[in-house]
XYZ file of N, CA and C in Angstrom:
234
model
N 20.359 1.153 7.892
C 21.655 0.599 7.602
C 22.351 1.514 6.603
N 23.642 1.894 7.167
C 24.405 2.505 5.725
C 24.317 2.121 4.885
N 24.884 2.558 3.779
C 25.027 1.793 2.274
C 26.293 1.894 2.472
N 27.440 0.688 2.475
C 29.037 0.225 2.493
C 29.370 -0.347 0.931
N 28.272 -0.332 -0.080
C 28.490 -1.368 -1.010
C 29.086 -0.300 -2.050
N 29.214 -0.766 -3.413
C 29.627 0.167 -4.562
C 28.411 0.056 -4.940
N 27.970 1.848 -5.578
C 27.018 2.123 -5.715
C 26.734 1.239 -7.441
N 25.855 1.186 -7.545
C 25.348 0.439 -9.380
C 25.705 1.262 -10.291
N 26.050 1.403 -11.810
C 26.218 2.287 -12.500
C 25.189 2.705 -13.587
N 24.134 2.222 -13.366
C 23.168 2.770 -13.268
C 22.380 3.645 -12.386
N 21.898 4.502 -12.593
C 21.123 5.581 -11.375
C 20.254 4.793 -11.065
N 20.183 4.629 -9.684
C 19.074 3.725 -9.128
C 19.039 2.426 -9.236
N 20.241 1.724 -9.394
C 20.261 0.562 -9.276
C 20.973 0.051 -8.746
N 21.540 -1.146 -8.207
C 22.020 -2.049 -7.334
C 23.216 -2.654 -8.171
N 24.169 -3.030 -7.098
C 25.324 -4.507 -7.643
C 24.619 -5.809 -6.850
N 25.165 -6.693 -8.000
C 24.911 -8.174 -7.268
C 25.984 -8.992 -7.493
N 26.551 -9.439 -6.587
C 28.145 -10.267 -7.115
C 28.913 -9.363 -7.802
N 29.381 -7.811 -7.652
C 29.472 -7.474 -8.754
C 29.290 -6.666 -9.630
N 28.125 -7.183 -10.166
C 27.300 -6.883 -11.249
C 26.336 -6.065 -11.417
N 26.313 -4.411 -11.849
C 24.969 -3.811 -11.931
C 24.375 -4.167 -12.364
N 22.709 -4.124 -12.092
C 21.203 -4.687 -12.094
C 21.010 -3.276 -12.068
N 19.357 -3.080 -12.603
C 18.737 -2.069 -12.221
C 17.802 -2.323 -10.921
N 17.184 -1.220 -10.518
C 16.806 -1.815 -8.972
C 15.470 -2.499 -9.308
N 14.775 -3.517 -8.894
C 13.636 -3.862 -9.138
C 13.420 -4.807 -7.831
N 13.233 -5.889 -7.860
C 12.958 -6.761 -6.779
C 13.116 -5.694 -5.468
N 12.297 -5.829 -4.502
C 12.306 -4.933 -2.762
C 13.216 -5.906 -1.882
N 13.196 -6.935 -2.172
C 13.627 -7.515 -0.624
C 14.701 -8.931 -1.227
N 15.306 -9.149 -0.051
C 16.757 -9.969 -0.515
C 15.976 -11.558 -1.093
N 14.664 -12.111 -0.533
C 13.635 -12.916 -0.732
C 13.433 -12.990 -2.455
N 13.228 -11.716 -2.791
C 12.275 -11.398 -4.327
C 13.681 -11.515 -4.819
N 15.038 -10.578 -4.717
C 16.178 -10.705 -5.402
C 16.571 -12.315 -5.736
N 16.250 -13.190 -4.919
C 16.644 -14.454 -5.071
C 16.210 -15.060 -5.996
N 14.899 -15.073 -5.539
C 13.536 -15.725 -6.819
C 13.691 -14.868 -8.135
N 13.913 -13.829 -8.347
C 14.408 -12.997 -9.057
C 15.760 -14.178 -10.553
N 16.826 -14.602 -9.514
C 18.064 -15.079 -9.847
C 17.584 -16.512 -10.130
N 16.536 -16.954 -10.120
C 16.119 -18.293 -10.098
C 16.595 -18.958 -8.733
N 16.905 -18.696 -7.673
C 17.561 -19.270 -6.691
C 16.594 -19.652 -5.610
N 16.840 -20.876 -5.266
C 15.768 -21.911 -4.032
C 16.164 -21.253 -3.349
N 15.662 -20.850 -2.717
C 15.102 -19.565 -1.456
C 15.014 -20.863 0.319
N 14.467 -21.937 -0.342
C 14.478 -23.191 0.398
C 15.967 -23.888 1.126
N 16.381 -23.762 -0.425
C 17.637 -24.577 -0.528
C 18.320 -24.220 0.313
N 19.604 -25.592 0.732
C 20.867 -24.977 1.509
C 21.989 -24.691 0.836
N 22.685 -24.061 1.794
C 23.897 -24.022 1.283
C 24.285 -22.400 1.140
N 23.117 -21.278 0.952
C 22.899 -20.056 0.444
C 23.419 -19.061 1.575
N 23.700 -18.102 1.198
C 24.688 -16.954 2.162
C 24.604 -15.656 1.044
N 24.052 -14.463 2.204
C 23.513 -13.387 1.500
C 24.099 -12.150 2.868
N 24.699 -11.419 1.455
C 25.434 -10.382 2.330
C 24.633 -9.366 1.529
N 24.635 -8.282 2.569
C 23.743 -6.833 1.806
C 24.885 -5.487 2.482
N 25.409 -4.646 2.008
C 26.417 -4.063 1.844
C 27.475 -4.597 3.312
N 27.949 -5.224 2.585
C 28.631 -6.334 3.438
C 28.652 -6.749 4.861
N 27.089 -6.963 5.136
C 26.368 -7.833 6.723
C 25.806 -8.510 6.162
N 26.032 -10.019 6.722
C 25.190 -11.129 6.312
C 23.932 -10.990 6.945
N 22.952 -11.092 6.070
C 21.271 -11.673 6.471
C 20.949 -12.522 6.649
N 20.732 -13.222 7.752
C 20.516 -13.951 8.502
C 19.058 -14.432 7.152
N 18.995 -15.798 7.216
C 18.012 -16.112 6.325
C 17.061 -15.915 6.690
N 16.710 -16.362 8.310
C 15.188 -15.420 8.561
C 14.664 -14.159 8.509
N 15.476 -13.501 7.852
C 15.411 -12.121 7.741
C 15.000 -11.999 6.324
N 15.130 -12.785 5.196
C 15.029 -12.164 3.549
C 14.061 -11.618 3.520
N 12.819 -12.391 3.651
C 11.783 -11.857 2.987
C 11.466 -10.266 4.027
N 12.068 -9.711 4.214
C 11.690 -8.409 5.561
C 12.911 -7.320 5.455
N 13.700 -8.180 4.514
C 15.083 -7.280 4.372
C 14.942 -6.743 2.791
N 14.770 -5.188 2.804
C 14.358 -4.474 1.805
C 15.977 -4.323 1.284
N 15.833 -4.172 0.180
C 17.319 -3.230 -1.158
C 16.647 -2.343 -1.270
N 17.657 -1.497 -1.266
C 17.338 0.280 -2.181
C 18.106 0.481 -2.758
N 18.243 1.363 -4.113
C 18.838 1.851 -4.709
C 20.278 1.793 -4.037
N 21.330 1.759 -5.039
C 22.635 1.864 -4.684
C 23.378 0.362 -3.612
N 22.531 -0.305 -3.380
C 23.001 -1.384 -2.400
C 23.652 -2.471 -2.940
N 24.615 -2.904 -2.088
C 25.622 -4.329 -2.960
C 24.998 -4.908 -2.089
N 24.680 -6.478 -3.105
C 24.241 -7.843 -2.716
C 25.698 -8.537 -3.439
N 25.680 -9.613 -1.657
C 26.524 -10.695 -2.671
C 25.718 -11.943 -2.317
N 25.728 -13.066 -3.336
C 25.202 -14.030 -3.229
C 26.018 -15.315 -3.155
N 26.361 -16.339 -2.371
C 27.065 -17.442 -2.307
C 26.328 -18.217 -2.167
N 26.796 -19.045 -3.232
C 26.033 -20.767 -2.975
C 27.637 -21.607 -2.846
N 27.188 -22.392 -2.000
C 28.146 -23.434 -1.920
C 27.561 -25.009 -2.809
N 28.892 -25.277 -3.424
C 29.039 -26.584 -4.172
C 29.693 -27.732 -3.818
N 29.433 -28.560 -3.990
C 29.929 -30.177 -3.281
C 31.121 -30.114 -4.565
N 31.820 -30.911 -4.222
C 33.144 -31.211 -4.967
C 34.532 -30.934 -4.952
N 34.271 -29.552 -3.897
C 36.116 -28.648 -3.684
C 36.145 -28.363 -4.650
């Protein structure tokens, strides 16, 4: 997969929402648990340089260096 995302501003590290991270966690699975985020839970939507990952895919879907994650959770309330 290309890398489409903005690279981290750190060498070797990743955006998330955003936000440079350094790279650590391998896979969109570990990035989650990583964020404290139910991996279980619904509601969750995970883009990796902007293609959504299909949730059966996290734990098998590697990050590398330089890759944008975005993370959406949806909230009850509007």
């Amino acid at each position: 997969m290309t890398n489409t995302g903005v690279a981290a501003e750190e060498p070797g590290g990743i955006t998330v929402n955003g936000s440079p991270e350094p790279h650590g966690p391998e896979t969109v699975a570990a990035l989650l648990i990583a964020h404290d985020i139910d991996t279980g839970g619904r509601g969750i939507a995970v883009a990796l340089n902007g293609r959504v990952v299909p949730r059966t895919a996290w734990a098998d879907t590697p990050i590398a260096p330089g890759d944008a994650v975005e993370i959406v959770r949806a909230r009850p309330g509007g």
